[in-house]
Short mmCIF file of C-alpha atoms in Angstrom, two decimals:
data_model
loop_
_atom_site.label_atom_id
_atom_site.label_comp_id
_atom_site.label_asym_id
_atom_site.label_seq_id
_atom_site.Cartn_x
_atom_site.Cartn_y
_atom_site.Cartn_z
CA UNK A 142 -27.42 -22.42 -2.89
CA UNK A 143 -28.15 -18.88 -1.70
CA UNK A 144 -29.72 -18.01 1.63
CA UNK A 145 -33.28 -16.78 0.96
CA UNK A 146 -32.77 -14.18 3.73
CA UNK A 147 -29.83 -12.58 1.92
CA UNK A 148 -30.36 -10.02 -0.84
CA UNK A 149 -29.30 -10.83 -4.41
CA UNK A 150 -27.35 -7.56 -4.77
CA UNK A 151 -23.75 -8.03 -3.60
CA UNK A 152 -23.51 -4.66 -1.86
CA UNK A 153 -26.84 -5.18 -0.08
CA UNK A 154 -25.72 -8.70 0.91
CA UNK A 155 -22.45 -7.33 2.31
CA UNK A 156 -24.34 -4.71 4.33
CA UNK A 157 -26.75 -7.37 5.62
CA UNK A 158 -23.92 -9.67 6.73
CA UNK A 159 -21.82 -6.90 8.28
CA UNK A 160 -24.65 -4.74 9.60
CA UNK A 161 -23.74 -2.13 12.16
CA UNK A 162 -20.32 -0.98 13.30
CA UNK A 163 -19.70 -3.86 15.69
CA UNK A 164 -19.74 -6.52 12.98
CA UNK A 165 -16.89 -4.91 11.07
CA UNK A 166 -14.90 -4.30 14.24
CA UNK A 167 -15.30 -7.93 15.34
CA UNK A 168 -13.91 -9.04 11.98
CA UNK A 169 -11.06 -6.54 12.36
CA UNK A 170 -10.09 -8.13 15.69
CA UNK A 171 -10.34 -11.68 14.34
CA UNK A 172 -8.03 -10.74 11.45
CA UNK A 173 -5.27 -10.79 14.12
CA UNK A 174 -6.00 -14.44 14.93
CA UNK A 175 -8.39 -16.48 17.04
CA UNK A 176 -9.90 -14.89 20.14
CA UNK A 177 -11.89 -16.01 23.12
CA UNK A 178 -15.18 -14.27 23.86
CA UNK A 179 -13.78 -12.14 26.69
CA UNK A 180 -10.76 -11.15 24.59
CA UNK A 181 -13.13 -9.80 21.97
CA UNK A 182 -15.13 -7.92 24.63
CA UNK A 183 -11.96 -6.34 26.01
CA UNK A 184 -10.82 -5.34 22.51
CA UNK A 185 -14.21 -3.73 21.79
CA UNK A 186 -15.09 -1.47 24.72
CA UNK A 187 -18.80 -0.72 24.79
CA UNK A 188 -20.04 -3.86 23.02
CA UNK A 189 -22.66 -5.71 25.01
CA UNK A 190 -22.35 -9.47 25.54
CA UNK A 191 -25.70 -9.88 23.75
CA UNK A 192 -24.52 -8.01 20.65
CA UNK A 193 -21.21 -9.87 20.52
CA UNK A 194 -22.95 -13.24 20.88
CA UNK A 195 -25.52 -12.34 18.24
CA UNK A 196 -22.89 -11.22 15.71
CA UNK A 197 -20.67 -14.26 16.31
CA UNK A 198 -23.63 -16.61 15.84
CA UNK A 199 -24.62 -14.83 12.62
CA UNK A 200 -21.05 -15.06 11.33
CA UNK A 201 -20.91 -18.74 12.23
CA UNK A 202 -24.22 -19.43 10.44
CA UNK A 203 -22.90 -17.80 7.27
CA UNK A 204 -19.50 -19.50 7.37
CA UNK A 205 -17.49 -16.38 8.22
CA UNK A 206 -16.36 -17.54 11.67
CA UNK A 207 -15.66 -20.90 13.27
CA UNK A 208 -16.35 -21.64 16.91
CA UNK A 209 -14.05 -24.22 18.47
CA UNK A 210 -14.79 -25.66 21.90
CA UNK A 211 -11.98 -27.34 23.79
CA UNK A 212 -12.80 -30.13 26.25
CA UNK A 213 -11.15 -28.52 29.25
CA UNK A 214 -12.35 -27.52 32.67
CA UNK A 215 -13.50 -24.82 32.49
CA UNK A 216 -14.39 -25.20 28.80
CA UNK A 217 -12.49 -22.94 26.42
CA UNK A 218 -14.13 -21.54 23.29
CA UNK A 219 -12.25 -19.73 20.53
CA UNK A 220 -13.54 -17.88 17.50
CA UNK A 221 -11.56 -17.59 14.28
CA UNK A 222 -12.19 -16.43 10.75
CA UNK A 223 -12.76 -19.04 8.06
CA UNK A 224 -11.09 -18.58 4.65
CA UNK A 225 -14.29 -16.78 3.62
CA UNK A 226 -13.92 -14.45 6.60
CA UNK A 227 -10.22 -13.92 5.84
CA UNK A 228 -11.36 -12.64 2.45
CA UNK A 229 -12.62 -9.55 4.28
CA UNK A 230 -9.01 -8.47 4.98
CA UNK A 231 -8.66 -6.71 1.62
CA UNK A 232 -12.11 -5.16 1.97
CA UNK A 233 -11.34 -3.70 5.41
CA UNK A 234 -7.90 -2.51 4.30
CA UNK A 235 -9.50 -0.73 1.32
CA UNK A 236 -12.15 0.80 3.60
CA UNK A 237 -9.46 2.02 5.99
CA UNK A 238 -7.34 3.50 3.20
CA UNK A 239 -10.36 5.27 1.73
CA UNK A 240 -11.42 6.64 5.13
CA UNK A 241 -7.95 8.01 5.85
CA UNK A 242 -8.08 9.92 2.54
CA UNK A 243 -11.20 11.81 3.63
CA UNK A 244 -10.18 15.26 4.91
CA UNK A 245 -10.84 16.02 8.56
CA UNK A 246 -12.74 19.33 8.58
CA UNK A 247 -11.69 19.95 12.20
CA UNK A 248 -7.97 19.85 11.43
CA UNK A 249 -8.08 21.91 8.26
CA UNK A 250 -5.71 19.39 6.64
CA UNK A 251 -6.65 17.78 3.31
CA UNK A 252 -5.39 14.44 2.09
#
């Protein structure tokens, strides 16, 4: 069953789920393995706690990320990609390869 809030077009759906630069960068960090909230904040200088929380909740709602709480004192929470989220690895690698092929007009070097 599809989410009525998500567009039918695959590209539009992708852009809705990974809206803004932070979403993609959060996924990039989680591709290295599970992270705690503060580890993600340290890896993404400039992200606000509100934005990080919002993106992680959205990813969890859509089955991209799991949130695991450990019964410790103080409680420990870790975020990890689901198999669906892991499927973004190839997408991000392709995006990175494409971006590196774009010439940098400042350097005068072409790909």
